[in-house]
Short mmCIF file of C-alpha atoms in Angstrom, two decimals:
data_model
loop_
_atom_site.label_atom_id
_atom_site.label_comp_id
_atom_site.label_asym_id
_atom_site.label_seq_id
_atom_site.Cartn_x
_atom_site.Cartn_y
_atom_site.Cartn_z
CA MET A 18 11.08 2.97 -6.54
CA ARG A 19 13.05 -0.33 -5.94
CA GLY A 20 15.34 1.97 -5.13
CA ALA A 21 13.27 4.03 -2.88
CA VAL A 22 12.05 0.69 -1.34
CA GLU A 23 16.02 -1.06 -0.87
CA ARG A 24 16.66 2.08 1.34
CA ALA A 25 13.81 2.23 3.24
CA LEU A 26 14.46 -0.95 4.03
CA SER A 27 18.34 -0.70 4.85
CA VAL A 28 17.72 1.75 7.37
CA LYS A 29 14.51 -0.08 8.30
CA ASP A 30 12.38 2.98 8.09
CA MET A 31 8.75 1.69 8.19
CA PRO A 32 7.18 5.20 7.98
CA VAL A 33 9.06 6.20 4.99
CA LEU A 34 8.54 2.64 3.10
CA ALA A 35 4.20 3.16 4.01
CA THR A 36 5.01 6.12 1.51
CA ILE A 37 6.76 4.31 -0.93
CA GLY A 38 3.74 1.58 -0.41
CA VAL A 39 1.03 4.61 -1.48
CA ALA A 40 2.69 5.47 -4.27
CA ALA A 41 3.22 1.43 -5.59
CA ALA A 42 -0.66 1.21 -4.54
CA ALA A 43 -1.22 5.08 -7.15
CA VAL A 44 0.81 2.88 -9.71
CA TRP A 45 -1.58 -0.85 -9.62
CA ALA A 46 -4.40 1.74 -9.55
CA ALA A 47 -2.88 3.65 -12.66
CA ARG A 48 -2.59 0.14 -14.13
CA GLY A 49 -6.76 -0.52 -13.78
CA GLU A 50 -5.72 -3.08 -10.33
CA PRO A 51 -8.26 -1.17 -8.45
CA ALA A 52 -7.93 -4.89 -5.94
CA ARG A 53 -4.33 -4.69 -5.98
CA ALA A 54 -4.04 -1.39 -5.54
CA ALA A 55 -6.53 -1.19 -2.43
CA ARG A 56 -4.79 -4.48 -0.56
CA VAL A 57 -1.08 -2.66 -1.17
CA LEU A 58 -2.66 0.72 0.44
CA GLY A 59 -3.71 -2.45 2.96
CA ALA A 60 -0.29 -3.27 3.60
CA THR A 61 0.45 0.11 4.23
CA GLU A 62 -1.61 0.76 7.07
CA GLN A 63 0.65 -2.43 8.55
CA LEU A 64 4.06 -1.13 7.94
CA ARG A 65 3.14 2.30 9.10
CA GLY A 66 1.21 0.17 12.34
CA LEU A 67 -1.50 2.99 12.03
CA PRO A 68 -4.70 4.23 9.32
CA ALA A 69 -2.79 7.49 7.36
CA VAL A 70 -6.56 9.07 8.01
CA HIS A 71 -4.73 12.37 6.98
CA HIS A 72 -2.17 11.66 4.34
CA PRO A 73 -4.11 13.47 1.47
CA ASP A 74 -3.09 11.07 -1.44
CA VAL A 75 -4.09 8.28 0.42
CA ILE A 76 -7.34 9.84 1.78
CA ALA A 77 -7.59 10.29 -2.01
CA LEU A 78 -6.62 6.91 -3.26
CA THR A 79 -8.98 5.49 -1.01
CA ALA A 80 -11.98 7.34 -2.26
CA ARG A 81 -10.73 6.82 -6.12
CA LEU A 82 -10.70 2.62 -5.27
CA ARG A 83 -13.76 2.88 -3.37
CA ALA A 84 -15.79 4.11 -6.52
CA GLU A 85 -14.27 2.03 -8.59
CA LEU A 86 -14.42 -1.75 -6.04
CA GLY A 87 -17.18 -0.62 -4.18
CA GLU A 88 -17.31 -0.04 -0.40
CA ALA A 89 -17.62 -4.21 0.30
CA ALA A 90 -14.36 -4.99 -2.70
CA PHE A 91 -12.69 -1.70 -0.64
CA GLY A 92 -12.86 -3.20 2.50
CA LYS A 93 -11.98 -6.69 1.81
CA GLU A 94 -9.05 -5.97 0.29
CA TYR A 95 -7.62 -3.35 1.97
CA ALA A 96 -8.33 -6.02 4.85
CA GLU A 97 -5.83 -8.33 3.43
CA GLY A 98 -3.99 -5.68 2.96
CA SER A 99 -3.69 -4.68 6.34
CA GLY A 100 -3.61 -8.25 7.91
CA LEU A 101 -0.07 -9.33 6.68
CA THR A 102 2.76 -9.38 8.01
CA ARG A 103 5.57 -7.36 8.68
CA GLU A 104 7.26 -9.48 6.16
CA GLN A 105 4.67 -10.34 3.45
CA ALA A 106 3.58 -6.05 3.82
CA VAL A 107 7.08 -5.44 2.36
CA SER A 108 6.73 -8.16 -0.27
CA GLN A 109 3.36 -6.27 -1.87
CA VAL A 110 4.81 -2.94 -1.66
CA ARG A 111 8.69 -4.17 -3.51
CA ASP A 112 6.76 -6.47 -5.90
CA LEU A 113 6.15 -3.89 -9.10
CA ASP A 114 5.29 -6.80 -11.74
#
């Protein structure tokens, strides 16, 4: 996934990076870190420039994270991610450790 991030950044393709970020958020959810997953998912909105309301992976992951975290905690983490600067959002997607 790191190679995909670097390739997307090399051409400054933020929508592609946002899609990679959705996959990164799914990785965090699978690792048992739903708060971090919600924050990364929010960062993908910042990179994309708008919510991905029709993206099936985003819809499914959002539902899963809301169920795991509860609405308030999910909303807080997601808002934190979507409120990041572009550089901070890129860092959220890049950081898989």
